[in-house]
Structures are given as C-alpha cells and as structure tokens.
Amino acid sequence: MESRASRRRRISGAMLHAFAFGSGAVVCLVLALIIGYIFVRGIPGITAELLTTQPSYIHDTIGVLPNILNTLYIVLVAMAVVIPLGVCAAVYLSEYATNRPLVRLISFAVETLTGIPSVVFGLVGMLFFIQMMGFSAGVLSGGLTLAVMVLPTIISNTLESLRAVPDAYREGALALGSGRWHMVRTVVLPNALDGIATGCILAVGRIVGESAALLYTAGFGIVLNGFMTALQSSSATLTVALYIYATERGELTVAFSVATILMVITMLLNLATHTVSSKLGEKEKEHE
Amino acid sequence: MNSFDVDILNLWYGDNHVLHDVSLGIPARRVTALIGPSGCGKSTFLKSLNRMLDLVEGVRIEGSVLFDGQDIYAPGVDVTTLRKNVGMVFQKANAFPMSIYDNIAYGPRIHGVRKRGELDELVERSLRDAALWDEVKDRLTKSALGLSGGQQQRLCIARALAVGPQVLLLDESTSALDPISTEKIEELVSRLKRDYTVVMVTHNMQQALRVSDYAAFFLLGDLVEFAPTERLFNSPGDRRTADYVSGRFG
C-alpha cells in the first residue's frame, strides 16, 4: 500500500518530468521552425547570379557578392589586428605580469568590455576612427571597430588556455636554461594553440554576425570593390545587406537568402569550434 | 673539491623564515642526499642551488651560494648558464608534449646546438646515459607522453644531461614511481656520480642509505647535521638526527 506522501512525491515528480520535457520540446520546435522557415524562404532565392554578381540597376538584378566579400574583408582586417594584439596581451598577463592588482584590473576591464552592447562599440568606433582619425566609413574602420569589440573574447580565451598549460612544463623549460620568451614560444603557446584557435573561431562568428556596430563604421555600400578600395569606401557586410534588402528595398526574398547564407556560415563555424575543442579534449585525456 | 659552498644561507617566503643560517659544502662527483621531514626546507634548499626560486614571488635570500667559486646570487650572473651547469629533475616527470627526440634536444637547442648530426649524437648519448636508449631508440619521433611514468622520469634525466651539466639536482624524483623504476633510477644515479655531482632530496631513508655518499639532515629550516651517509645513519652526532633516521618521527 502506497503512503500518501510517497504518492504525492511520485505525482509531483511525474509532473516536473512532463514540464521539463515540454520545455525542451518547445525550444526544439521553435528552433526547428525558425531554421526551417528561413531555409524554405531563403533557399529558392539562392542562385548563381545572387552569389556571383553585384546589384545592377540597368539589368534590375540583385547580387550579394560584394557583401560576401565585404564580410570576408572585415573578418580579415579585424582578425589581423586582434589576434596578435589579443594573444600578446594574454601572454603578457599570464606569463610576464607580476603586478597582481594590475592584472586583476585588466582582467576586470576585459570582462566588462565583453558585456558592452556592440552598438556602443559602433558609436565609439565612429567617433574615434572616422571623426578623429579621419578614415572613411569602410572596411578599415569597421574592421578595427570589430577588432576592439572581439578583443576581450580573444584575450579571455587565450588567457584561459594559457593558464591550463601545466606549470611543470614551464619549470622544466626554465630548469634547462630556457629564457622566458623561449619557454613561452616553445612550450606554452604550442600547448595553448587549440584554445586560442577556438577563441578565434568564436570571434570570427561574432564578426560575421555583427551588424549594429558596422552601421556607423563600415557603411551601406553594395558595390563590388577590391580589398584595397573597400578599406576606405562604404561597404555593407552580409548582415548590413540583410537589413538594407529587408527594410529599405523591400526585397524580402533576397533578405531571406542572405539570412540562409549567414546561417550556413554560422553552422560551419560552430562545427569548426566543436572539432577544435573536441580535439583539445582528446589531447587533455592523453595528458592524464 | 666542492661543487657548492653554501655560507650562512637564510631564506624567507614573505615573512616565513624557512632556512636558518645553512652552511655546507657539497662535494663534487658524489651523491649528496637531503633528508628530513616534510616542510623542513630541504626542497627549498635544493631549489636555491639553481635559482629556481627566482620564479616564486616574495622570496628573499641572504648569505652566499658559491658554485665553482662564484656566487650565483651576485648581480650579473647569467641564470641560463647557471641552469645549464646545474640541471634539475622534478618530483613528477614533466616530459614536454613533443617527441622523445625533441624533448632531449630542447636544452641543447637553447644553448645553440643546431646541427642535426651533433643533436643526433647528443640525443643518443644522453638517452644511453639515462639507461633509456634501448627502450626508445625505435620510437624517437613518437610523443614522449606515450612512455611509462618511470621511462618519462628517465627521459627527464636524459633531457637534463643533454645540456652537459656538472650538477644534477633531483627533487624527490622517484617518489611517484614504482619500485622497479625506482631501482633503475637509483642504479643510474650511482653510475652518474662518476661524471656528475648529484644532490637529491628524498623521503626514503633506505634510498638515501643505498645511493648517497653524504647526507644532510634538515629540521624546521635548520641544517642539523651533515656527514658521510654511513656515519649519519650509524653514529649520528645529534639526538634529533638519531631520532629521525631510526624512524622515531617524520
């Protein structure tokens, strides 16, 4: 004979289970609907013409090649700046800095920067790179702004993976007479590489998906430009192009196609992150 | 002839005075064991001999440590050269996650050996000296992390030998190993003293008795007694030494 208390426990347990299952199901459903909807509306619009041409008023056609390239350019500029800067900063903080309060202050600043809305980075980027430095709105200002935006991501990821390198390796290298930089280069950095790579891929993902900060700094140009020209001329990335086609041009099909392209890129980047970090996991197991 | 002459060495971690007026001479081409209960300062003393304590924050050192007649704490001393001459093997094997070959070649490369032939020769000689060559000669390009714990520790010894030191410091280097690996390393140490000065920290009294020629007994930061091992164990000059080596505390 089941007691009342235990029956109540059984029923509340079953209800919680059902509720948890329901929440999970709703989340999956919403995700599937969004992804499905975007793909259904976007895929038909993806044609060779869309992917390989620029918009033409004469032929009345639309192509997003310039935007694909602009996205690529901005990723290149931002990463070219942020990887050396962020990795070096993290190496300094982890391997050289001896002033504890300073390290804590910088770590705190880095964490705070991570939380600032990107639109604020855009505003500051516009004021600094365009008004003060005198650059035009374009890939250069946009890329630099985004470099600042993802700098904390790179620093904190690199820092984390540097700190995961066992101190025994450092001691071993120093005991053989290695200088500090030689130790960092030959023992510490190679062992942190996977973590650093993961941080970089995450950063690329944020850059590809960013639009707010670019509205002010990279501009709305949808003309095909080479890299050098694009640096200093108005260049819309895929996300900005999505905004343009959806709100200003009323070309919803194109907007959905761009959304599809963005989603595919995001998925590929996620896949890359997983591959790199599962490789990292394997290596950690090896160390044990 | 002494490798080290330590004179009135005092050492603090912050406010914690961990070595008090330690003075001793460590004979060259002999094995000297540092013994004593945990926290007695023997590991700290060992690390003061190749300035590994430079890495620890808040360390203050007074007194002098002469290596080959030169004060290693004098300004302008090149720590790289010091550590080339005074190699160290740690408690836990710390083979780098690279190939066996690259592990051994790591030190020589720091000190400017670049030629492939020269490196090959050094790698083979160091591995032979560490009694590891026969076990690894066919897998030099494989990761060092694939070796057993005892092999990794011998690899670390080989790595330390490869830079051509005069002294080898062993910081409880067998404490994490099984008896067979321990025996191999002890045999190795006994052979190494022909060419090297060995200073080893050990918690294992039998080990100290088996392999060392001299022993220094530390207690609470004091060097209580330093004597030929045989004498220190059989007719210690200090009551505390007698109590410790006979297993009454520790």
PDB file of N, CA, C and O in Angstrom, chain A residues 225-249:
ATOM      1  N   ASN A 225      33.930  45.915 -54.718  1.00  0.00           N
ATOM      2  CA  ASN A 225      35.224  46.591 -54.612  1.00  0.00           C
ATOM      3  C   ASN A 225      36.315  45.583 -54.332  1.00  0.00           C
ATOM      4  O   ASN A 225      36.076  44.560 -53.691  1.00  0.00           O
ATOM      5  N   GLY A 226      37.526  45.920 -54.795  1.00  0.00           N
ATOM      6  CA  GLY A 226      38.687  45.129 -54.385  1.00  0.00           C
ATOM      7  C   GLY A 226      39.012  45.450 -52.937  1.00  0.00           C
ATOM      8  O   GLY A 226      38.491  46.424 -52.372  1.00  0.00           O
ATOM      9  N   PHE A 227      39.890  44.665 -52.350  1.00  0.00           N
ATOM     10  CA  PHE A 227      40.188  44.824 -50.931  1.00  0.00           C
ATOM     11  C   PHE A 227      40.697  46.224 -50.606  1.00  0.00           C
ATOM     12  O   PHE A 227      40.222  46.879 -49.683  1.00  0.00           O
ATOM     13  N   MET A 228      41.656  46.713 -51.411  1.00  0.00           N
ATOM     14  CA  MET A 228      42.279  47.994 -51.100  1.00  0.00           C
ATOM     15  C   MET A 228      41.271  49.132 -51.197  1.00  0.00           C
ATOM     16  O   MET A 228      41.289  50.058 -50.393  1.00  0.00           O
ATOM     17  N   THR A 229      40.382  49.076 -52.192  1.00  0.00           N
ATOM     18  CA  THR A 229      39.368  50.122 -52.327  1.00  0.00           C
ATOM     19  C   THR A 229      38.366  50.038 -51.186  1.00  0.00           C
ATOM     20  O   THR A 229      37.965  51.050 -50.616  1.00  0.00           O
ATOM     21  N   ALA A 230      37.982  48.817 -50.867  1.00  0.00           N
ATOM     22  CA  ALA A 230      36.956  48.617 -49.851  1.00  0.00           C
ATOM     23  C   ALA A 230      37.392  49.151 -48.493  1.00  0.00           C
ATOM     24  O   ALA A 230      36.566  49.602 -47.701  1.00  0.00           O
ATOM     25  N   LEU A 231      38.711  49.118 -48.253  1.00  0.00           N
ATOM     26  CA  LEU A 231      39.211  49.584 -46.954  1.00  0.00           C
ATOM     27  C   LEU A 231      38.662  50.959 -46.618  1.00  0.00           C
ATOM     28  O   LEU A 231      38.299  51.236 -45.486  1.00  0.00           O
ATOM     29  N   GLN A 232      38.625  51.837 -47.631  1.00  0.00           N
ATOM     30  CA  GLN A 232      38.246  53.218 -47.353  1.00  0.00           C
ATOM     31  C   GLN A 232      36.948  53.615 -48.050  1.00  0.00           C
ATOM     32  O   GLN A 232      36.689  54.789 -48.257  1.00  0.00           O
ATOM     33  N   SER A 233      36.133  52.616 -48.505  1.00  0.00           N
ATOM     34  CA  SER A 233      34.855  53.036 -49.075  1.00  0.00           C
ATOM     35  C   SER A 233      33.724  52.229 -48.466  1.00  0.00           C
ATOM     36  O   SER A 233      33.910  51.080 -48.053  1.00  0.00           O
ATOM     37  N   SER A 234      32.593  52.887 -48.428  1.00  0.00           N
ATOM     38  CA  SER A 234      31.408  52.338 -47.781  1.00  0.00           C
ATOM     39  C   SER A 234      31.134  50.909 -48.248  1.00  0.00           C
ATOM     40  O   SER A 234      30.968  50.647 -49.430  1.00  0.00           O
ATOM     41  N   SER A 235      31.100  49.966 -47.304  1.00  0.00           N
ATOM     42  CA  SER A 235      30.983  48.559 -47.681  1.00  0.00           C
ATOM     43  C   SER A 235      30.034  47.834 -46.734  1.00  0.00           C
ATOM     44  O   SER A 235      30.342  47.676 -45.554  1.00  0.00           O
ATOM     45  N   ALA A 236      28.911  47.396 -47.243  1.00  0.00           N
ATOM     46  CA  ALA A 236      27.959  46.664 -46.403  1.00  0.00           C
ATOM     47  C   ALA A 236      28.351  45.203 -46.329  1.00  0.00           C
ATOM     48  O   ALA A 236      28.639  44.570 -47.341  1.00  0.00           O
ATOM     49  N   THR A 237      28.359  44.651 -45.119  1.00  0.00           N
ATOM     50  CA  THR A 237      28.585  43.213 -44.977  1.00  0.00           C
ATOM     51  C   THR A 237      27.263  42.486 -45.208  1.00  0.00           C
ATOM     52  O   THR A 237      26.235  43.115 -45.452  1.00  0.00           O
ATOM     53  N   LEU A 238      27.277  41.168 -45.111  1.00  0.00           N
ATOM     54  CA  LEU A 238      26.044  40.389 -45.320  1.00  0.00           C
ATOM     55  C   LEU A 238      24.941  40.822 -44.366  1.00  0.00           C
ATOM     56  O   LEU A 238      23.787  40.975 -44.753  1.00  0.00           O
ATOM     57  N   THR A 239      25.312  41.022 -43.086  1.00  0.00           N
ATOM     58  CA  THR A 239      24.277  41.383 -42.111  1.00  0.00           C
ATOM     59  C   THR A 239      23.671  42.741 -42.429  1.00  0.00           C
ATOM     60  O   THR A 239      22.460  42.928 -42.342  1.00  0.00           O
ATOM     61  N   VAL A 240      24.534  43.692 -42.798  1.00  0.00           N
ATOM     62  CA  VAL A 240      24.021  45.022 -43.127  1.00  0.00           C
ATOM     63  C   VAL A 240      23.183  44.947 -44.407  1.00  0.00           C
ATOM     64  O   VAL A 240      22.136  45.582 -44.522  1.00  0.00           O
ATOM     65  N   ALA A 241      23.641  44.122 -45.362  1.00  0.00           N
ATOM     66  CA  ALA A 241      22.882  43.947 -46.596  1.00  0.00           C
ATOM     67  C   ALA A 241      21.494  43.360 -46.295  1.00  0.00           C
ATOM     68  O   ALA A 241      20.488  43.767 -46.890  1.00  0.00           O
ATOM     69  N   LEU A 242      21.465  42.455 -45.355  1.00  0.00           N
ATOM     70  CA  LEU A 242      20.184  41.870 -44.951  1.00  0.00           C
ATOM     71  C   LEU A 242      19.233  42.964 -44.489  1.00  0.00           C
ATOM     72  O   LEU A 242      18.069  43.023 -44.883  1.00  0.00           O
ATOM     73  N   TYR A 243      19.774  43.865 -43.680  1.00  0.00           N
ATOM     74  CA  TYR A 243      18.990  44.985 -43.175  1.00  0.00           C
ATOM     75  C   TYR A 243      18.520  45.868 -44.335  1.00  0.00           C
ATOM     76  O   TYR A 243      17.351  46.243 -44.427  1.00  0.00           O
ATOM     77  N   ILE A 244      19.459  46.149 -45.251  1.00  0.00           N
ATOM     78  CA  ILE A 244      19.111  47.026 -46.385  1.00  0.00           C
ATOM     79  C   ILE A 244      18.000  46.405 -47.226  1.00  0.00           C
ATOM     80  O   ILE A 244      16.979  47.042 -47.516  1.00  0.00           O
ATOM     81  N   TYR A 245      18.196  45.115 -47.602  1.00  0.00           N
ATOM     82  CA  TYR A 245      17.209  44.492 -48.500  1.00  0.00           C
ATOM     83  C   TYR A 245      15.871  44.299 -47.805  1.00  0.00           C
ATOM     84  O   TYR A 245      14.829  44.410 -48.432  1.00  0.00           O
ATOM     85  N   ALA A 246      15.889  44.067 -46.496  1.00  0.00           N
ATOM     86  CA  ALA A 246      14.631  43.813 -45.806  1.00  0.00           C
ATOM     87  C   ALA A 246      13.847  45.091 -45.558  1.00  0.00           C
ATOM     88  O   ALA A 246      12.633  45.126 -45.719  1.00  0.00           O
ATOM     89  N   THR A 247      14.560  46.167 -45.150  1.00  0.00           N
ATOM     90  CA  THR A 247      13.806  47.355 -44.733  1.00  0.00           C
ATOM     91  C   THR A 247      13.753  48.445 -45.789  1.00  0.00           C
ATOM     92  O   THR A 247      12.763  49.143 -45.905  1.00  0.00           O
ATOM     93  N   GLU A 248      14.832  48.627 -46.550  1.00  0.00           N
ATOM     94  CA  GLU A 248      14.847  49.775 -47.459  1.00  0.00           C
ATOM     95  C   GLU A 248      14.426  49.410 -48.862  1.00  0.00           C
ATOM     96  O   GLU A 248      13.813  50.201 -49.560  1.00  0.00           O
ATOM     97  N   ARG A 249      14.783  48.188 -49.292  1.00  0.00           N
ATOM     98  CA  ARG A 249      14.483  47.815 -50.665  1.00  0.00           C
ATOM     99  C   ARG A 249      13.257  46.926 -50.741  1.00  0.00           C
ATOM    100  O   ARG A 249      12.750  46.684 -51.837  1.00  0.00           O
TER     101      ARG A 249
END
